[in-house]
Short mmCIF file of C-alpha atoms in Angstrom, two decimals:
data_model
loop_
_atom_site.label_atom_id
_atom_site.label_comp_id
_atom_site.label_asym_id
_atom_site.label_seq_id
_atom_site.Cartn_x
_atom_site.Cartn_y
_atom_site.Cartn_z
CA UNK X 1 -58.89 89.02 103.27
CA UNK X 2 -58.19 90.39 107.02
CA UNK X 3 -61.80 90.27 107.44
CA UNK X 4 -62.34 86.44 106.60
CA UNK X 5 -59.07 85.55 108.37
CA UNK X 6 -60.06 86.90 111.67
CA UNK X 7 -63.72 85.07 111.11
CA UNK X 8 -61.60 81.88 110.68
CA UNK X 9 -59.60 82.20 114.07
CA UNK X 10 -62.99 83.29 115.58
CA UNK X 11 -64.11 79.84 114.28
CA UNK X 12 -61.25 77.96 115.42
CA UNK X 13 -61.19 79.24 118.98
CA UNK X 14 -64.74 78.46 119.30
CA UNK X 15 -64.53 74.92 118.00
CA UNK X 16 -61.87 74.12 120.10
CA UNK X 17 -63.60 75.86 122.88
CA UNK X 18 -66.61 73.54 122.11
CA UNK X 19 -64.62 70.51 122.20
CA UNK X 20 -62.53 71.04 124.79
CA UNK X 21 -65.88 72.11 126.98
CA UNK X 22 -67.37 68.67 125.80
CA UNK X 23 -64.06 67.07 127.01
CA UNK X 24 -64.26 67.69 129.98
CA UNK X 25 -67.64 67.88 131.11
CA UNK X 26 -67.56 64.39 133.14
CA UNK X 27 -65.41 66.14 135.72
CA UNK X 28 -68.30 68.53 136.19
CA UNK X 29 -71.30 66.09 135.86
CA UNK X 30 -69.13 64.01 138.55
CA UNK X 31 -69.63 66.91 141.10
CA UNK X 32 -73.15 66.48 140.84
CA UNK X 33 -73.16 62.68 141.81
CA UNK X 34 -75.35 62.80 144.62
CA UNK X 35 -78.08 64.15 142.42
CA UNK X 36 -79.99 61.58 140.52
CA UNK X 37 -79.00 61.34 136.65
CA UNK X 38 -83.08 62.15 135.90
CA UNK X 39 -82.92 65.05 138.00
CA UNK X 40 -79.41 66.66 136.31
CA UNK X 41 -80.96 65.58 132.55
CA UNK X 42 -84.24 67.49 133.63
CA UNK X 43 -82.11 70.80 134.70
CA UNK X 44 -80.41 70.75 132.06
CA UNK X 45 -82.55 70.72 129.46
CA UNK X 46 -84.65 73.14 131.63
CA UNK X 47 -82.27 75.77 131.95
CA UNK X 48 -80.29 75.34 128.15
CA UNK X 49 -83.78 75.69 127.32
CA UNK X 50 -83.95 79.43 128.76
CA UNK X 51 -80.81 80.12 127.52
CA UNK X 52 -81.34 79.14 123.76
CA UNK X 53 -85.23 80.59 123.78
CA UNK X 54 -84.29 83.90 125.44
CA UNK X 55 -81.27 84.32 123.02
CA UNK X 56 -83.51 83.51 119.85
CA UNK X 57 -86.10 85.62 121.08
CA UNK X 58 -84.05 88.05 121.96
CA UNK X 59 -82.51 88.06 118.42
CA UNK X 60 -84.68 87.39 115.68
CA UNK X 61 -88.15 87.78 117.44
CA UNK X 62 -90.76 85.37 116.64
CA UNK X 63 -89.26 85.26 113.18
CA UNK X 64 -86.67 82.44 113.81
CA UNK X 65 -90.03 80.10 113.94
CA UNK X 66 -91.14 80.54 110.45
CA UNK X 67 -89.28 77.58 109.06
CA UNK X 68 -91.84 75.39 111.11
CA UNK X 69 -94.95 77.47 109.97
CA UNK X 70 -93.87 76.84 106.60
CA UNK X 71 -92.99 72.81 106.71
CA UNK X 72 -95.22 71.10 108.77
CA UNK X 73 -92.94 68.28 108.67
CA UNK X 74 -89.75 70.08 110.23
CA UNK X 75 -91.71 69.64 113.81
CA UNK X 76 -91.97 66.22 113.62
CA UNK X 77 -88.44 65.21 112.24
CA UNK X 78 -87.27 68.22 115.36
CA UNK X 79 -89.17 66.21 118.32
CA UNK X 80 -87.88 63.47 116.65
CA UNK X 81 -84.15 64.36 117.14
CA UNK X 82 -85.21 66.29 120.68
CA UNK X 83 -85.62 62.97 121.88
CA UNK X 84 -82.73 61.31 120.78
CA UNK X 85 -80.58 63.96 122.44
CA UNK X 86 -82.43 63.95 125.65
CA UNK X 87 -81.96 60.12 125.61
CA UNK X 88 -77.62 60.77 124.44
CA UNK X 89 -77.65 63.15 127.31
CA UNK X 90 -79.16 60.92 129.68
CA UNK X 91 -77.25 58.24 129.18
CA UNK X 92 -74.13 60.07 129.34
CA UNK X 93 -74.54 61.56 132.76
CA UNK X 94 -75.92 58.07 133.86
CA UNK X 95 -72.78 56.10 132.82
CA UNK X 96 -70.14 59.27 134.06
CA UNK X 97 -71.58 59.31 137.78
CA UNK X 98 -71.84 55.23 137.33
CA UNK X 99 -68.11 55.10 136.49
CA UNK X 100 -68.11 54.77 132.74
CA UNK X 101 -66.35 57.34 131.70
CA UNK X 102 -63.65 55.70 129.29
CA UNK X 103 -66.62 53.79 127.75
CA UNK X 104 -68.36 57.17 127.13
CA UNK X 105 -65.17 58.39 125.19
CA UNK X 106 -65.01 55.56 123.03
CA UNK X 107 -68.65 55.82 122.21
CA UNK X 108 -67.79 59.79 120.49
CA UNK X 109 -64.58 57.99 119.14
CA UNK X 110 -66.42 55.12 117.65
CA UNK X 111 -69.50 57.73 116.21
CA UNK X 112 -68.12 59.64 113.36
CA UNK X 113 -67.44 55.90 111.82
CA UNK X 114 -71.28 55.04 112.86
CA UNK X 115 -71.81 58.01 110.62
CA UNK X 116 -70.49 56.54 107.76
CA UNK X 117 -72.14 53.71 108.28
CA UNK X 118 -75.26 55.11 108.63
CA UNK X 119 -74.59 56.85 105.08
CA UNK X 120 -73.99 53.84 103.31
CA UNK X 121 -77.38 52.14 104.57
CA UNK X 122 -79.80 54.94 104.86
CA UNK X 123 -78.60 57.39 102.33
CA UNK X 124 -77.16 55.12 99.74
CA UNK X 125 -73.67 56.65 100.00
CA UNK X 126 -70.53 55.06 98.48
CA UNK X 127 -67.62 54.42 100.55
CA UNK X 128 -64.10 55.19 99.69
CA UNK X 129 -61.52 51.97 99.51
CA UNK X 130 -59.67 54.11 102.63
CA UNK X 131 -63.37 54.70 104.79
CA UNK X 132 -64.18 50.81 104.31
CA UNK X 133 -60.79 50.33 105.56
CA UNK X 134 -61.75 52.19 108.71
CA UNK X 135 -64.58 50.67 109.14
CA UNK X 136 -63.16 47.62 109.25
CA UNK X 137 -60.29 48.26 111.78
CA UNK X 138 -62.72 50.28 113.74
CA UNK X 139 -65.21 47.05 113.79
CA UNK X 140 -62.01 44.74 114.71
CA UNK X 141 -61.37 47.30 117.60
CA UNK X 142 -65.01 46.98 119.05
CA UNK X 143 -65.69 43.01 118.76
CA UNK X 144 -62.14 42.96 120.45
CA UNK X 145 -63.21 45.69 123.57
CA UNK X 146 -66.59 43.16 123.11
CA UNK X 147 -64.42 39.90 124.18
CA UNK X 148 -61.44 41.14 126.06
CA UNK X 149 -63.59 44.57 127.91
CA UNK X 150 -65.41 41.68 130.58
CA UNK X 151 -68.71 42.90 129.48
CA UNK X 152 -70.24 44.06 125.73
CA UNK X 153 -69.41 48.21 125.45
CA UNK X 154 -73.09 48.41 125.29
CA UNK X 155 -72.88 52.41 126.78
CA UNK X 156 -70.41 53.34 123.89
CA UNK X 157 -72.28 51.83 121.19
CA UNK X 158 -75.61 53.24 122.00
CA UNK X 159 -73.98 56.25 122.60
CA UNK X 160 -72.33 55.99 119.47
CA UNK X 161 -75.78 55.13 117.88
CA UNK X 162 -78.36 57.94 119.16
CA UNK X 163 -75.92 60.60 118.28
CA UNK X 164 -75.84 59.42 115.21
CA UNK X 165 -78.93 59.43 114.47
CA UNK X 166 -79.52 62.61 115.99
CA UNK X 167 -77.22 63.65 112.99
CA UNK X 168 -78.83 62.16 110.72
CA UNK X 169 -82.20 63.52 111.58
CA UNK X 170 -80.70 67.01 111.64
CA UNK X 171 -78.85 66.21 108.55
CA UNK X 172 -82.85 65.50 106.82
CA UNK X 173 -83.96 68.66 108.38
CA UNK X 174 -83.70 72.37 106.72
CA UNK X 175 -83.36 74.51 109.49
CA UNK X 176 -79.99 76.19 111.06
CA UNK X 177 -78.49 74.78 114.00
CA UNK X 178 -79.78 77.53 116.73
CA UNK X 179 -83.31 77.69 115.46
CA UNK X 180 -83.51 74.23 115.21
CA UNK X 181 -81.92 73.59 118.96
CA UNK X 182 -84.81 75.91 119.91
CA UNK X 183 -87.41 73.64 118.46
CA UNK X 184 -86.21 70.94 119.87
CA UNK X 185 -85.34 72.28 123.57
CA UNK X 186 -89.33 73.74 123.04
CA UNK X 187 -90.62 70.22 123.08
CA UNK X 188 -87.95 69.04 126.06
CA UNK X 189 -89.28 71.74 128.16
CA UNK X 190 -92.24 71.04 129.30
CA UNK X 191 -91.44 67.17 129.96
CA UNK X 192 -88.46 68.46 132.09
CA UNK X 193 -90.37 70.87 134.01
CA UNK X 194 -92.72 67.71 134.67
CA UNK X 195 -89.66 65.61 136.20
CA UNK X 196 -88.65 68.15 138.15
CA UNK X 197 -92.13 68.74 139.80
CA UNK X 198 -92.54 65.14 140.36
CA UNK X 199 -88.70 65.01 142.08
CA UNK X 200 -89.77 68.05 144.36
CA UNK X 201 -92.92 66.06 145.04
CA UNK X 202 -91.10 62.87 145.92
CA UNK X 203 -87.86 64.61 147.86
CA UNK X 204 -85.48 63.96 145.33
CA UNK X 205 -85.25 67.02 143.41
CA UNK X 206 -82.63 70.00 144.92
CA UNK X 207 -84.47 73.39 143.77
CA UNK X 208 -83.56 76.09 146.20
CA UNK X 209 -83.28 73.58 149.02
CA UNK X 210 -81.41 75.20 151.84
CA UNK X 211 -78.89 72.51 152.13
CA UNK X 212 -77.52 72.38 148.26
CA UNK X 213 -77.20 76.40 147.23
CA UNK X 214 -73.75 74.65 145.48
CA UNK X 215 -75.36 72.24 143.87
CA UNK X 216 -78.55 74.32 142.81
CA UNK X 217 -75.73 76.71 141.07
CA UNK X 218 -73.95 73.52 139.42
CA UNK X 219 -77.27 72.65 138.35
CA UNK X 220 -78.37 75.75 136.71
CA UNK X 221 -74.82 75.99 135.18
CA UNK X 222 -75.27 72.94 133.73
CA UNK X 223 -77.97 74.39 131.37
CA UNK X 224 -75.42 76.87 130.01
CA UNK X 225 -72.50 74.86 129.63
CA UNK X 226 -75.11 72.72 127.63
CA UNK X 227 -76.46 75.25 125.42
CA UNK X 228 -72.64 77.50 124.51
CA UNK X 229 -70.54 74.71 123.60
CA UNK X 230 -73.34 74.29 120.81
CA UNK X 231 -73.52 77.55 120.20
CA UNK X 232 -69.72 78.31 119.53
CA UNK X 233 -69.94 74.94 117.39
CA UNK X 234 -72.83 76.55 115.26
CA UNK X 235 -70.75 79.61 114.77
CA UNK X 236 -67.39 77.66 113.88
CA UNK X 237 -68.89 75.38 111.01
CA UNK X 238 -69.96 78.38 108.87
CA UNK X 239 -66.08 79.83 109.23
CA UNK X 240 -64.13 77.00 108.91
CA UNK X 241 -63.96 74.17 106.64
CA UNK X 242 -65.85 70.42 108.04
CA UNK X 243 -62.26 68.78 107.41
CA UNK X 244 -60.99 70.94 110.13
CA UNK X 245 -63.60 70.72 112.46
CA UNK X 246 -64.54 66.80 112.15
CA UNK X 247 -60.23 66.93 113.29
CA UNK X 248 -60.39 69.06 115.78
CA UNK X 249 -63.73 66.88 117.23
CA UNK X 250 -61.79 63.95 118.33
CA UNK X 251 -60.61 66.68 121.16
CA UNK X 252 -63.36 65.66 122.99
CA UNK X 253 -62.94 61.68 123.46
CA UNK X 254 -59.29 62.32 124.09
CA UNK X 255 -60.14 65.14 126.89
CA UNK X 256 -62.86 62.65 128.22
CA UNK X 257 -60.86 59.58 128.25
CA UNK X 258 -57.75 61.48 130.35
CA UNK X 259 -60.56 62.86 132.66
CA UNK X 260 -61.26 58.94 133.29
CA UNK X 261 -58.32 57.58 134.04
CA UNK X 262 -56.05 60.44 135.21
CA UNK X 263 -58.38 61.66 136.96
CA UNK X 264 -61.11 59.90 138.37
CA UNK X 265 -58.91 56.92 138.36
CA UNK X 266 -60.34 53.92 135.61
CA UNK X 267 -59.02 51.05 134.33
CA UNK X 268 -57.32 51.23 131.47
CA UNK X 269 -55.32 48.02 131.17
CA UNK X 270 -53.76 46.71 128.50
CA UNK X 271 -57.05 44.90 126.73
CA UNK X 272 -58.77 48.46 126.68
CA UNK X 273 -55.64 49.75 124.83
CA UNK X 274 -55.68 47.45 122.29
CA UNK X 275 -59.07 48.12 121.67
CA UNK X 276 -58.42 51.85 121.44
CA UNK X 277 -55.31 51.53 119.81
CA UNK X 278 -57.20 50.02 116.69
CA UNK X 279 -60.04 52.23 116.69
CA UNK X 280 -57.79 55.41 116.93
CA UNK X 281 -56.02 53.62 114.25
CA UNK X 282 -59.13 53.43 112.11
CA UNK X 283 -59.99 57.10 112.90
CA UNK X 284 -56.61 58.21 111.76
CA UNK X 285 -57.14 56.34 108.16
CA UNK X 286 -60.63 58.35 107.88
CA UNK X 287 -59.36 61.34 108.91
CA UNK X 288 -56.19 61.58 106.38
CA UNK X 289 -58.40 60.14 103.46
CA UNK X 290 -61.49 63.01 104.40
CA UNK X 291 -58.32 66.18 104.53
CA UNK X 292 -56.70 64.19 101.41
CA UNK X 293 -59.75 64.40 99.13
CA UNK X 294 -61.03 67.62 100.18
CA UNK X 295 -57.17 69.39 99.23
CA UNK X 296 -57.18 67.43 95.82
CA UNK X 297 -59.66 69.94 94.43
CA UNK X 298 -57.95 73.07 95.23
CA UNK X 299 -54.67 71.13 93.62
CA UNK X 300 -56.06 69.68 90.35
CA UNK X 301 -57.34 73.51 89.83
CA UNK X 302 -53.48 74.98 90.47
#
C-alpha cells in the first residue's frame, strides 16, 4: 500500500512537472528569437535525440528495438508520427518568436476535444450526450475567435490538428512511449543534422560560434527540456489514473496563455475572452463527465 502510494506521488510530481515545463516553454523559446525557427527545430530534435538514444541504449541495450524487428509496420506508422511532431514543434516555435503565443495555448486547449473528434470519425467511437455537448460549445467558441479574432486561428487549429494525430498514430501503434520516441527521434536525426549543416553552410546556423556561447547552451538545452518533460509524462501515466492526468494537462495552456499576456505582453481583449471563456467552458463539461464515469465503476461495485 506505502509502496503504490509513493509511486502515485512520484507520478503526480512528474506530470505536473511535465506540464508545467510545457507551460512555460515559450518564455524560453522567446530567448532564442534571433535564431531562426528551422535552426531551433533542427537542435532540438538533434540533441533530444542524444538524450533519448543514449538513455535507451544505455538501459535496455539494443533490446528496446525488437518491437520494430518484429512488426515491420511499427516503422512506418513511427516515421509517420516523427513527422507530425517535427511539423507540431515547428510550428510552435514559429508562431511563439512570431508573437502567437495565446493562439498556441488555445490550440492545446482546443486538442483534447479534436481528440474526440477524431474518435468518432476514424475509430467509430460513440460520444456521450455530455462530450457532444462539448463539442459543441467548444465549436461555438472557435467560429466565434474565427469572426471576432481579426484573422481565422489557423496556428491553433493546426496545432490542435497534428497533435492529434500524432495521438492517434501512437494510439495505432504497440510500442511504449520511450522506445517509441526513440524510433521516431532515429528518423528526425539525420534530417536535422542535414539543416544544421546547410545553416552552418549558409551563416545562419550558431554551432560553437564565438559570438553566441549563450545561445549555443540555450540551444543544446533545448534538446533536454524536449526529451524530460516526455519522459516524466511516460513515467506518470503508468502510476496514475488518465482522468487525473488528462486534468492536470490543461496546466499547460493555462501556463502558456499567462506567459503571453503577462508576460510578453498580448492582446487579450475582450473578443479573445469570449472565445476562451466558451471553450474553457466546453473543456470543463468534458472533463467532469470523463472523472464522473470513470468513479461510477468503483461506486456501483461498493
Amino acid at each position: 500500500m506505502n509502496a503504490g502510494m509513493t509511486d502515485y506521488r512520484r507520478g503526480l510530481w512528474m506530470a505536473t512537472g511535465a506540464f508545467v515545463i510545457w507551460g512555460l516553454m515559450p518564455l524560453y523559446w522567446h530567448l532564442l528569437k534571433a535564431v531562426p525557427s528551422l535552426q531551433i527545430i533542427a537542435h532540438r530534435i538533434v540533441w533530444s535525440a542524444v538524450l533519448v538514444l543514449g538513455w535507451l541504449f544505455f538501459k535496455h541495450g539494443a533490446r528496446w528495438l525488437r518491437a520494430v524487428r518484429e512488426q515491420p509496420r511499427l516503422a512506418g506508422l513511427l516515421a509517420l508520427s516523427g513527422v507530425f511532431i517535427a511539423f507540431n514543434w515547428g510550428l510552435y516555435i514559429w508562431a511563439v518568436n512570431a508573437g502567437h503565443v495565446v493562439e498556441t495555448s488555445l490550440g492545446y486547449f482546443i486538442n483534447p476535444l479534436l481528440n474526440v473528434v477524431l474518435g468518432v470519425v476514424l475509430l467509430r467511437e460513440r460520444l456521450r450526450s455530455a462530450q457532444w455537448v462539448a463539442v459543441a460549445i467548444a465549436t461555438t467558441g472557435v467560429l466565434w475567435l474565427t469572426f471576432n479574432y481579426g484573422s481565422f486561428p489557423w496556428i491553433a487549429l493546426v496545432l490542435a490538428g497534428s497533435f492529434a494525430m500524432y495521438g492517434f498514430i501512437r494510439k495505432m501503434t504497440a510500442i511504449d512511449s520511450l522506445p517509441g520516441l526513440g524510433i521516431e527521434s532515429g528518423y528526425l536525426l539525420l534530417p536535422a543534422l542535414a539543416l544544421l549543416l546547410w545553416g552552418e553552410s549558409t551563416g545562419q546556423g550558431h554551432v560553437l560560434d564565438a559570438w553566441w556561447p549563450w545561445t549555443d547552451a540555450l540551444l543544446v538545452l533545448g534538446g533536454a527540456l524536449t526529451a524530460l518533460p516526455l519522459i516524466g509524462f511516460a513515467y506518470a501515466v503508468r502510476r496514475v489514473p488518465l482522468s487525473t492526468v488528462g486534468v492536470l494537462q490543461y496546466l499547460a495552456p493555462t501556463l502558456q496563455l499567462v506567459c503571453g499576456v503577462a508576460v510578453l505582453g498580448e492582446p487579450f481583449g475582450r473578443d479573445r475572452v469570449v472565445g476562451f471563456v466558451l471553450i474553457w467552458i466546453a473543456l470543463a463539461v468534458y472533463a467532469v463527465d470523463g472523472l464522473l464515469r470513470s468513479r461510477r465503476p468503483a461506486v456501483t461495485a461498493g
